[in-house]
Amino acid sequence: MDNVQKSAVRLRPEILASPVYRQGKPASAEAFKLSSNENPFPPLPGVAAAVTAELGFNRYPDATAGALRVALGQRLGVRAEEIIVGSGSVALLLQFITAAAGPGDDVVYSWRSFEAYPTLVTVAGARSVPVPNRADGGHDLPALAAAITPATRVVIVCSPNNPTGVTVTRAEFEAFMAEVPADLLVLLDEAYAEFVVDPEAVNGRDLVGRYPNLVILRTFSKAYGLAGLRVGWATGPEAILDAARATAIPLSVTGVAQAAAIASLELEEELFERVSELVSRREELLSGLGERGWNIPVSGSNFIWLATGEYTDAAAQILWDAGLVARPFSGDGVRISIGERESLTPILDAADAILNLLPALHPAKAR
Ligand SMILES: Cc1ncc(COP(=O)(O)O)c(C=O)c1O
C-alpha cells in the first residue's frame, strides 16, 4: 500500500504517501488474464516481422520518432510537429501534466477514472481535484467545469472512461470546452477510442485544430495490441507539444516500438477486424449480463464494469475461482477486460453468482 518505509535519506513526503504501482495478481497459465485491458490477439505476422527487422539496437533510436509522427500526421491531416510520441500515453500524460502544473497548481479530473492520474499529478508536485462521476459512471462535465478555479492548470477528460467504459458525448464535450478558459490545458485521454461505436460519442480526431488548449491522447497499447512495446501519441497545438517534449525522458521510445507502430498503421485494416471482433464480444457480454438482471452502463471500450460496491472483493474472488483474473477496485467495482471468446461463458456464469451477493444494488434481481 503506502510506500512508507524507513529510508536513510529525506524523500518527498507526498511521494512516500503515494501507492507504488502494482500489477494485478499474476494469472495461472490456465486462467484468462482480463485485468489490464490488453488485446488478447497475438501480434500480426507483419508487425512481428517489422520488429525482427529492427535489430540495430546497439544504436539509440530516433529521439523524435520522426517517421512515426509523419505517418500519424498524414492520417490526421496535421504537420508532424503537431504530433508527439511517448513511451505509452501514460508517459505523455505525465509530460503534459508536468509541463503545465507544479506546486500550488490543481489538476481536475473525474473520479473514478484511470488509476494513474492521482500519482502522475503528485509526481508533478501538483494537487488532484477529483470530481465524482455521475451515477452511471460517466463524467459529470458541468461539475468538472464548476471545479475549475484560478489555480487549475489541467483538466483531464477520459473517454471512454477507464474503468466504467462510459463515453462523453460530442455535445457534452463541446459545451464543456465552451466553459473552459482558453488558457487552461484540456487533455482528452482516448486510450480506448477505437472500441467506440456510439456515433454521438466525442471523437478527438474530429476536434483536431479546433481549440488552442486541447490535446488529444491515443495509444498503440489497446486496439493495436502493442502494450508490451510502449507507444502512445498525442496531437495538439505545437507550442503545448513543445513544452511536453521538454519534460520527456529522452530516447524512451525504442526503435523496435517505432517500427511496430508504423507497421501497425499499415496493417490497420486487419487490426480493426480484430477490434470489431472484440466489440462484438463486448456486446454479447453486455446483452448476456442484461438478460441476467445486471444494469451495466453502455461501454465504449474493451472492458466492462460491474459496480459491486462493498461486495467487490468477494466478486473478484468468485471470478478468480472461475479462472478469470479481473481488476477489482475495492469498495467500488470490478473491471473485466474483453479477452478470449472462451472467457465469455465463464464470465456470465460468475456474474450470476456475483449478482446473488448484491440484490440491493440490482433491484431487477431483488424482485
Ligand atoms: C485511460 C487510459 N489512459 C492511458 C493509458 C495508458 O496506456 P499506455 O501507457 O499503455 O499507452 C491507459 C492504460 O491502461 C488508460 O486506461
mmCIF file of C-alpha atoms in Angstrom, residues 59-354:
data_model
loop_
_atom_site.group_PDB
_atom_site.id
_atom_site.type_symbol
_atom_site.label_atom_id
_atom_site.label_comp_id
_atom_site.label_asym_id
_atom_site.label_seq_id
_atom_site.Cartn_x
_atom_site.Cartn_y
_atom_site.Cartn_z
ATOM 1 C CA ARG A 59 22.330 2.426 -31.680
ATOM 2 C CA TYR A 60 19.965 4.867 -29.999
ATOM 3 C CA PRO A 61 16.553 5.248 -31.635
ATOM 4 C CA ASP A 62 15.343 8.339 -33.485
ATOM 5 C CA ALA A 63 14.673 10.603 -30.491
ATOM 6 C CA THR A 64 11.779 12.374 -32.214
ATOM 7 C CA ALA A 65 10.141 9.260 -33.687
ATOM 8 C CA GLY A 66 10.078 11.267 -36.915
ATOM 9 C CA ALA A 67 8.831 8.579 -39.323
ATOM 10 C CA LEU A 68 6.009 7.592 -36.986
ATOM 11 C CA ARG A 69 4.986 11.221 -36.489
ATOM 12 C CA VAL A 70 4.921 11.738 -40.260
ATOM 13 C CA ALA A 71 2.724 8.638 -40.692
ATOM 14 C CA LEU A 72 0.345 9.758 -37.940
ATOM 15 C CA GLY A 73 0.289 13.338 -39.216
ATOM 16 C CA GLN A 74 -0.684 12.161 -42.708
ATOM 17 C CA ARG A 75 -3.606 10.217 -41.260
ATOM 18 C CA LEU A 76 -4.818 13.174 -39.224
ATOM 19 C CA GLY A 77 -4.113 15.889 -41.788
ATOM 20 C CA VAL A 78 -1.701 17.713 -39.464
ATOM 21 C CA ARG A 79 2.005 18.515 -39.622
ATOM 22 C CA ALA A 80 4.428 16.114 -37.924
ATOM 23 C CA GLU A 81 5.266 18.928 -35.470
ATOM 24 C CA GLU A 82 1.692 18.678 -34.208
ATOM 25 C CA ILE A 83 2.254 15.081 -33.108
ATOM 26 C CA ILE A 84 4.226 13.877 -30.100
ATOM 27 C CA VAL A 85 5.129 10.253 -29.436
ATOM 28 C CA GLY A 86 5.890 8.857 -25.979
ATOM 29 C CA SER A 87 6.622 5.570 -24.279
ATOM 30 C CA GLY A 88 2.944 4.843 -23.750
ATOM 31 C CA SER A 89 0.292 7.508 -23.382
ATOM 32 C CA VAL A 90 0.846 7.334 -19.622
ATOM 33 C CA ALA A 91 4.303 8.857 -20.177
ATOM 34 C CA LEU A 92 2.738 11.572 -22.328
ATOM 35 C CA LEU A 93 0.144 12.293 -19.651
ATOM 36 C CA LEU A 94 2.948 12.881 -17.171
ATOM 37 C CA GLN A 95 4.823 15.072 -19.672
ATOM 38 C CA PHE A 96 1.779 17.297 -20.249
ATOM 39 C CA ILE A 97 0.838 17.497 -16.585
ATOM 40 C CA THR A 98 4.422 18.336 -15.620
ATOM 41 C CA ALA A 99 4.627 20.958 -18.379
ATOM 42 C CA ALA A 100 1.523 22.756 -17.124
ATOM 43 C CA ALA A 101 1.169 22.110 -13.394
ATOM 44 C CA GLY A 102 3.527 22.188 -10.436
ATOM 45 C CA PRO A 103 3.417 23.007 -6.729
ATOM 46 C CA GLY A 104 0.424 25.203 -5.893
ATOM 47 C CA ASP A 105 -1.460 24.187 -9.052
ATOM 48 C CA ASP A 106 -4.525 21.983 -9.402
ATOM 49 C CA VAL A 107 -5.388 19.229 -11.862
ATOM 50 C CA VAL A 108 -9.085 18.431 -12.196
ATOM 51 C CA TYR A 109 -10.402 15.069 -13.364
ATOM 52 C CA SER A 110 -13.421 12.847 -12.993
ATOM 53 C CA TRP A 111 -13.205 10.055 -10.462
ATOM 54 C CA ARG A 112 -13.191 7.091 -10.539
ATOM 55 C CA SER A 113 -11.072 7.115 -13.648
ATOM 56 C CA PHE A 114 -7.654 5.884 -14.818
ATOM 57 C CA GLU A 115 -5.827 4.890 -11.666
ATOM 58 C CA ALA A 116 -2.558 6.528 -12.759
ATOM 59 C CA TYR A 117 -3.960 10.087 -12.717
ATOM 60 C CA PRO A 118 -3.548 10.756 -8.954
ATOM 61 C CA THR A 119 0.049 9.523 -8.954
ATOM 62 C CA LEU A 120 1.018 11.466 -12.074
ATOM 63 C CA VAL A 121 -0.348 14.659 -10.542
ATOM 64 C CA THR A 122 1.532 14.019 -7.283
ATOM 65 C CA VAL A 123 4.761 13.349 -9.175
ATOM 66 C CA ALA A 124 4.355 16.717 -10.902
ATOM 67 C CA GLY A 125 4.059 18.294 -7.436
ATOM 68 C CA ALA A 126 0.516 19.493 -8.139
ATOM 69 C CA ARG A 127 -2.761 18.759 -6.340
ATOM 70 C CA SER A 128 -5.523 16.438 -7.568
ATOM 71 C CA VAL A 129 -9.091 17.710 -7.626
ATOM 72 C CA PRO A 130 -11.227 14.617 -8.249
ATOM 73 C CA VAL A 131 -14.843 15.267 -9.249
ATOM 74 C CA PRO A 132 -17.263 12.368 -8.618
ATOM 75 C CA ASN A 133 -18.586 10.505 -11.658
ATOM 76 C CA ARG A 134 -22.298 10.567 -12.393
ATOM 77 C CA ALA A 135 -24.289 7.653 -11.005
ATOM 78 C CA ASP A 136 -23.963 5.873 -14.373
ATOM 79 C CA GLY A 137 -20.146 6.039 -14.222
ATOM 80 C CA GLY A 138 -19.908 8.837 -16.799
ATOM 81 C CA HIS A 139 -18.158 12.180 -16.410
ATOM 82 C CA ASP A 140 -20.204 14.988 -14.877
ATOM 83 C CA LEU A 141 -18.807 17.632 -17.214
ATOM 84 C CA PRO A 142 -20.757 20.588 -15.775
ATOM 85 C CA ALA A 143 -19.355 19.637 -12.345
ATOM 86 C CA LEU A 144 -15.849 19.372 -13.833
ATOM 87 C CA ALA A 145 -16.231 22.856 -15.321
ATOM 88 C CA ALA A 146 -17.516 24.153 -11.973
ATOM 89 C CA ALA A 147 -14.457 22.710 -10.183
ATOM 90 C CA ILE A 148 -12.099 24.914 -12.232
ATOM 91 C CA THR A 149 -10.558 27.757 -10.226
ATOM 92 C CA PRO A 150 -7.712 30.201 -10.925
ATOM 93 C CA ALA A 151 -5.372 27.509 -9.500
ATOM 94 C CA THR A 152 -6.393 24.934 -12.127
ATOM 95 C CA ARG A 153 -3.799 24.262 -14.803
ATOM 96 C CA VAL A 154 -5.009 21.000 -16.369
ATOM 97 C CA VAL A 155 -8.330 19.200 -16.780
ATOM 98 C CA ILE A 156 -8.276 15.555 -17.863
ATOM 99 C CA VAL A 157 -11.284 14.095 -19.656
ATOM 100 C CA CYS A 158 -11.186 10.327 -20.136
ATOM 101 C CA SER A 159 -13.479 8.962 -22.857
ATOM 102 C CA PRO A 160 -14.298 6.088 -22.776
ATOM 103 C CA ASN A 161 -13.710 6.297 -19.070
ATOM 104 C CA ASN A 162 -11.474 3.681 -17.513
ATOM 105 C CA PRO A 163 -12.818 1.715 -15.595
ATOM 106 C CA THR A 164 -16.533 2.367 -16.204
ATOM 107 C CA GLY A 165 -16.409 2.352 -20.025
ATOM 108 C CA VAL A 166 -18.815 5.288 -20.357
ATOM 109 C CA THR A 167 -18.110 7.754 -23.182
ATOM 110 C CA VAL A 168 -18.506 11.519 -23.166
ATOM 111 C CA THR A 169 -20.822 12.720 -25.921
ATOM 112 C CA ARG A 170 -19.677 15.231 -28.522
ATOM 113 C CA ALA A 171 -22.368 17.668 -27.342
ATOM 114 C CA GLU A 172 -21.269 17.342 -23.702
ATOM 115 C CA PHE A 173 -17.649 17.886 -24.653
ATOM 116 C CA GLU A 174 -18.340 20.918 -26.832
ATOM 117 C CA ALA A 175 -20.469 22.514 -24.106
ATOM 118 C CA PHE A 176 -17.649 21.837 -21.650
ATOM 119 C CA MET A 177 -14.984 23.374 -23.899
ATOM 120 C CA ALA A 178 -17.144 26.478 -24.243
ATOM 121 C CA GLU A 179 -16.990 26.882 -20.433
ATOM 122 C CA VAL A 180 -13.259 26.266 -20.018
ATOM 123 C CA PRO A 181 -10.885 29.251 -20.101
ATOM 124 C CA ALA A 182 -8.822 29.171 -23.306
ATOM 125 C CA ASP A 183 -5.543 29.306 -21.327
ATOM 126 C CA LEU A 184 -6.318 26.099 -19.412
ATOM 127 C CA LEU A 185 -4.913 22.849 -20.827
ATOM 128 C CA VAL A 186 -7.509 20.147 -21.507
ATOM 129 C CA LEU A 187 -6.222 16.597 -22.031
ATOM 130 C CA LEU A 188 -8.689 14.323 -23.812
ATOM 131 C CA ASP A 189 -7.472 10.812 -22.975
ATOM 132 C CA GLU A 190 -8.867 8.463 -25.605
ATOM 133 C CA ALA A 191 -6.900 5.291 -24.914
ATOM 134 C CA TYR A 192 -9.920 3.178 -25.961
ATOM 135 C CA ALA A 193 -11.313 5.329 -28.790
ATOM 136 C CA GLU A 194 -11.101 2.554 -31.403
ATOM 137 C CA PHE A 195 -13.676 0.486 -29.490
ATOM 138 C CA VAL A 196 -16.343 3.214 -29.559
ATOM 139 C CA VAL A 197 -19.360 2.557 -31.768
ATOM 140 C CA ASP A 198 -21.742 5.248 -30.479
ATOM 141 C CA PRO A 199 -21.997 7.953 -33.185
ATOM 142 C CA GLU A 200 -22.852 10.536 -30.506
ATOM 143 C CA ALA A 201 -19.574 9.950 -28.648
ATOM 144 C CA VAL A 202 -16.831 12.547 -28.771
ATOM 145 C CA ASN A 203 -14.029 11.667 -31.177
ATOM 146 C CA GLY A 204 -10.839 13.644 -30.777
ATOM 147 C CA ARG A 205 -10.000 13.203 -34.453
ATOM 148 C CA ASP A 206 -12.936 15.474 -35.337
ATOM 149 C CA LEU A 207 -11.661 18.130 -32.931
ATOM 150 C CA VAL A 208 -8.107 18.400 -34.248
ATOM 151 C CA GLY A 209 -7.221 22.066 -34.810
ATOM 152 C CA ARG A 210 -10.404 23.404 -33.250
ATOM 153 C CA TYR A 211 -9.211 24.521 -29.814
ATOM 154 C CA PRO A 212 -5.985 26.302 -28.793
ATOM 155 C CA ASN A 213 -5.939 24.491 -25.437
ATOM 156 C CA LEU A 214 -6.880 20.909 -26.360
ATOM 157 C CA VAL A 215 -4.519 17.934 -26.584
ATOM 158 C CA ILE A 216 -5.820 14.515 -27.650
ATOM 159 C CA LEU A 217 -4.006 11.410 -26.444
ATOM 160 C CA ARG A 218 -4.129 7.950 -28.030
ATOM 161 C CA THR A 219 -2.202 4.727 -27.584
ATOM 162 C CA PHE A 220 -0.998 1.711 -29.534
ATOM 163 C CA SER A 221 -1.378 -0.426 -26.392
ATOM 164 C CA LYS A 222 -5.026 -1.418 -26.670
ATOM 165 C CA ALA A 223 -6.648 -1.688 -30.123
ATOM 166 C CA TYR A 224 -3.268 -2.078 -31.857
ATOM 167 C CA GLY A 225 -2.022 -4.712 -29.403
ATOM 168 C CA LEU A 226 1.384 -3.150 -28.676
ATOM 169 C CA ALA A 227 1.046 -2.837 -24.872
ATOM 170 C CA GLY A 228 4.413 -4.505 -24.275
ATOM 171 C CA LEU A 229 6.268 -2.159 -26.621
ATOM 172 C CA ARG A 230 5.038 1.115 -25.053
ATOM 173 C CA VAL A 231 3.989 3.605 -27.707
ATOM 174 C CA GLY A 232 1.456 6.381 -27.299
ATOM 175 C CA TRP A 233 0.916 9.613 -29.172
ATOM 176 C CA ALA A 234 -0.839 12.923 -28.841
ATOM 177 C CA THR A 235 -1.835 15.775 -31.097
ATOM 178 C CA GLY A 236 -2.468 19.402 -30.315
ATOM 179 C CA PRO A 237 -1.051 22.904 -30.741
ATOM 180 C CA GLU A 238 2.678 22.792 -31.435
ATOM 181 C CA ALA A 239 3.659 25.126 -28.566
ATOM 182 C CA ILE A 240 1.968 22.870 -25.992
ATOM 183 C CA LEU A 241 3.609 19.806 -27.524
ATOM 184 C CA ASP A 242 6.999 21.519 -27.429
ATOM 185 C CA ALA A 243 6.554 22.124 -23.689
ATOM 186 C CA ALA A 244 5.754 18.436 -23.240
ATOM 187 C CA ARG A 245 8.794 17.484 -25.350
ATOM 188 C CA ALA A 246 10.918 19.478 -22.889
ATOM 189 C CA THR A 247 9.705 17.321 -19.983
ATOM 190 C CA ALA A 248 10.337 13.969 -21.715
ATOM 191 C CA ILE A 249 12.937 11.447 -20.695
ATOM 192 C CA PRO A 250 14.970 11.458 -23.911
ATOM 193 C CA LEU A 251 15.055 8.415 -26.194
ATOM 194 C CA SER A 252 12.481 6.406 -24.279
ATOM 195 C CA VAL A 253 10.512 5.274 -27.344
ATOM 196 C CA THR A 254 12.631 2.437 -28.718
ATOM 197 C CA GLY A 255 13.322 1.835 -32.396
ATOM 198 C CA VAL A 256 11.535 -1.504 -32.159
ATOM 199 C CA ALA A 257 8.449 0.222 -30.773
ATOM 200 C CA GLN A 258 8.535 2.853 -33.527
ATOM 201 C CA ALA A 259 8.858 0.175 -36.226
ATOM 202 C CA ALA A 260 5.992 -1.847 -34.753
ATOM 203 C CA ALA A 261 3.754 1.210 -34.573
ATOM 204 C CA ILE A 262 4.454 2.166 -38.211
ATOM 205 C CA ALA A 263 3.776 -1.417 -39.335
ATOM 206 C CA SER A 264 0.550 -1.430 -37.297
ATOM 207 C CA LEU A 265 -0.691 1.689 -39.062
ATOM 208 C CA GLU A 266 -0.033 -0.024 -42.382
ATOM 209 C CA LEU A 267 -1.963 -3.097 -41.187
ATOM 210 C CA GLU A 268 -4.832 -1.137 -39.656
ATOM 211 C CA GLU A 269 -7.477 -2.886 -41.738
ATOM 212 C CA GLU A 270 -6.508 -6.299 -40.364
ATOM 213 C CA LEU A 271 -6.126 -4.955 -36.845
ATOM 214 C CA PHE A 272 -9.522 -3.310 -36.928
ATOM 215 C CA GLU A 273 -11.148 -6.624 -37.867
ATOM 216 C CA ARG A 274 -9.878 -7.803 -34.503
ATOM 217 C CA VAL A 275 -11.238 -4.680 -32.841
ATOM 218 C CA SER A 276 -14.655 -5.429 -34.398
ATOM 219 C CA GLU A 277 -14.479 -8.943 -33.029
ATOM 220 C CA LEU A 278 -13.682 -7.588 -29.547
ATOM 221 C CA VAL A 279 -16.564 -5.119 -29.828
ATOM 222 C CA SER A 280 -18.924 -7.950 -30.735
ATOM 223 C CA ARG A 281 -17.697 -9.967 -27.721
ATOM 224 C CA ARG A 282 -18.317 -6.919 -25.547
ATOM 225 C CA GLU A 283 -21.848 -6.526 -26.900
ATOM 226 C CA GLU A 284 -22.524 -10.233 -26.394
ATOM 227 C CA LEU A 285 -21.357 -9.955 -22.807
ATOM 228 C CA LEU A 286 -23.367 -6.809 -22.124
ATOM 229 C CA SER A 287 -26.553 -8.290 -23.515
ATOM 230 C CA GLY A 288 -25.994 -11.567 -21.598
ATOM 231 C CA LEU A 289 -25.466 -9.615 -18.396
ATOM 232 C CA GLY A 290 -28.556 -7.512 -19.112
ATOM 233 C CA GLU A 291 -30.636 -10.675 -19.522
ATOM 234 C CA ARG A 292 -29.355 -11.848 -16.150
ATOM 235 C CA GLY A 293 -30.549 -8.680 -14.424
ATOM 236 C CA TRP A 294 -27.382 -6.634 -14.446
ATOM 237 C CA ASN A 295 -27.810 -2.949 -15.018
ATOM 238 C CA ILE A 296 -24.498 -2.011 -16.621
ATOM 239 C CA PRO A 297 -23.638 1.261 -18.325
ATOM 240 C CA VAL A 298 -23.049 1.016 -22.070
ATOM 241 C CA SER A 299 -19.325 0.506 -22.588
ATOM 242 C CA GLY A 300 -17.362 2.055 -25.444
ATOM 243 C CA SER A 301 -14.161 0.264 -24.510
ATOM 244 C CA ASN A 302 -12.578 -3.176 -24.372
ATOM 245 C CA PHE A 303 -13.794 -3.802 -20.838
ATOM 246 C CA ILE A 304 -16.965 -3.852 -18.788
ATOM 247 C CA TRP A 305 -17.626 -2.578 -15.292
ATOM 248 C CA LEU A 306 -19.525 -4.370 -12.561
ATOM 249 C CA ALA A 307 -20.484 -1.852 -9.856
ATOM 250 C CA THR A 308 -20.211 -4.297 -6.975
ATOM 251 C CA GLY A 309 -19.593 -1.699 -4.236
ATOM 252 C CA GLU A 310 -18.815 -3.257 -0.855
ATOM 253 C CA TYR A 311 -19.020 -6.736 -2.415
ATOM 254 C CA THR A 312 -16.128 -6.073 -4.761
ATOM 255 C CA ASP A 313 -13.522 -8.256 -3.059
ATOM 256 C CA ALA A 314 -15.981 -11.152 -2.858
ATOM 257 C CA ALA A 315 -16.904 -10.641 -6.518
ATOM 258 C CA ALA A 316 -13.241 -10.672 -7.556
ATOM 259 C CA GLN A 317 -12.772 -13.894 -5.615
ATOM 260 C CA ILE A 318 -15.697 -15.528 -7.443
ATOM 261 C CA LEU A 319 -14.147 -14.508 -10.757
ATOM 262 C CA TRP A 320 -10.720 -15.697 -9.635
ATOM 263 C CA ASP A 321 -12.097 -19.079 -8.576
ATOM 264 C CA ALA A 322 -13.639 -19.366 -12.061
ATOM 265 C CA GLY A 323 -10.213 -18.808 -13.654
ATOM 266 C CA LEU A 324 -10.929 -15.161 -14.524
ATOM 267 C CA VAL A 325 -8.354 -12.598 -13.427
ATOM 268 C CA ALA A 326 -10.231 -9.283 -13.349
ATOM 269 C CA ARG A 327 -9.283 -5.912 -11.847
ATOM 270 C CA PRO A 328 -11.098 -5.133 -8.586
ATOM 271 C CA PHE A 329 -11.239 -1.620 -7.146
ATOM 272 C CA SER A 330 -12.071 -2.382 -3.543
ATOM 273 C CA GLY A 331 -15.314 -0.828 -2.338
ATOM 274 C CA ASP A 332 -16.246 0.288 -5.840
ATOM 275 C CA GLY A 333 -16.411 -2.318 -8.579
ATOM 276 C CA VAL A 334 -14.688 -4.848 -10.813
ATOM 277 C CA ARG A 335 -13.392 -4.174 -14.307
ATOM 278 C CA ILE A 336 -13.266 -7.122 -16.678
ATOM 279 C CA SER A 337 -11.364 -6.807 -19.942
ATOM 280 C CA ILE A 338 -12.777 -8.291 -23.131
ATOM 281 C CA GLY A 339 -10.479 -11.171 -23.905
ATOM 282 C CA GLU A 340 -10.686 -14.624 -25.411
ATOM 283 C CA ARG A 341 -14.066 -15.762 -26.726
ATOM 284 C CA GLU A 342 -13.871 -18.802 -24.422
ATOM 285 C CA SER A 343 -13.905 -16.468 -21.410
ATOM 286 C CA LEU A 344 -17.415 -15.142 -22.125
ATOM 287 C CA THR A 345 -19.417 -18.085 -20.748
ATOM 288 C CA PRO A 346 -17.388 -18.317 -17.513
ATOM 289 C CA ILE A 347 -17.830 -14.548 -17.040
ATOM 290 C CA LEU A 348 -21.604 -14.832 -17.427
ATOM 291 C CA ASP A 349 -21.711 -17.780 -15.011
ATOM 292 C CA ALA A 350 -19.596 -15.920 -12.447
ATOM 293 C CA ALA A 351 -21.774 -12.818 -12.894
ATOM 294 C CA ASP A 352 -24.808 -14.908 -11.885
ATOM 295 C CA ALA A 353 -23.051 -15.918 -8.682
ATOM 296 C CA ILE A 354 -21.975 -12.326 -8.036
#
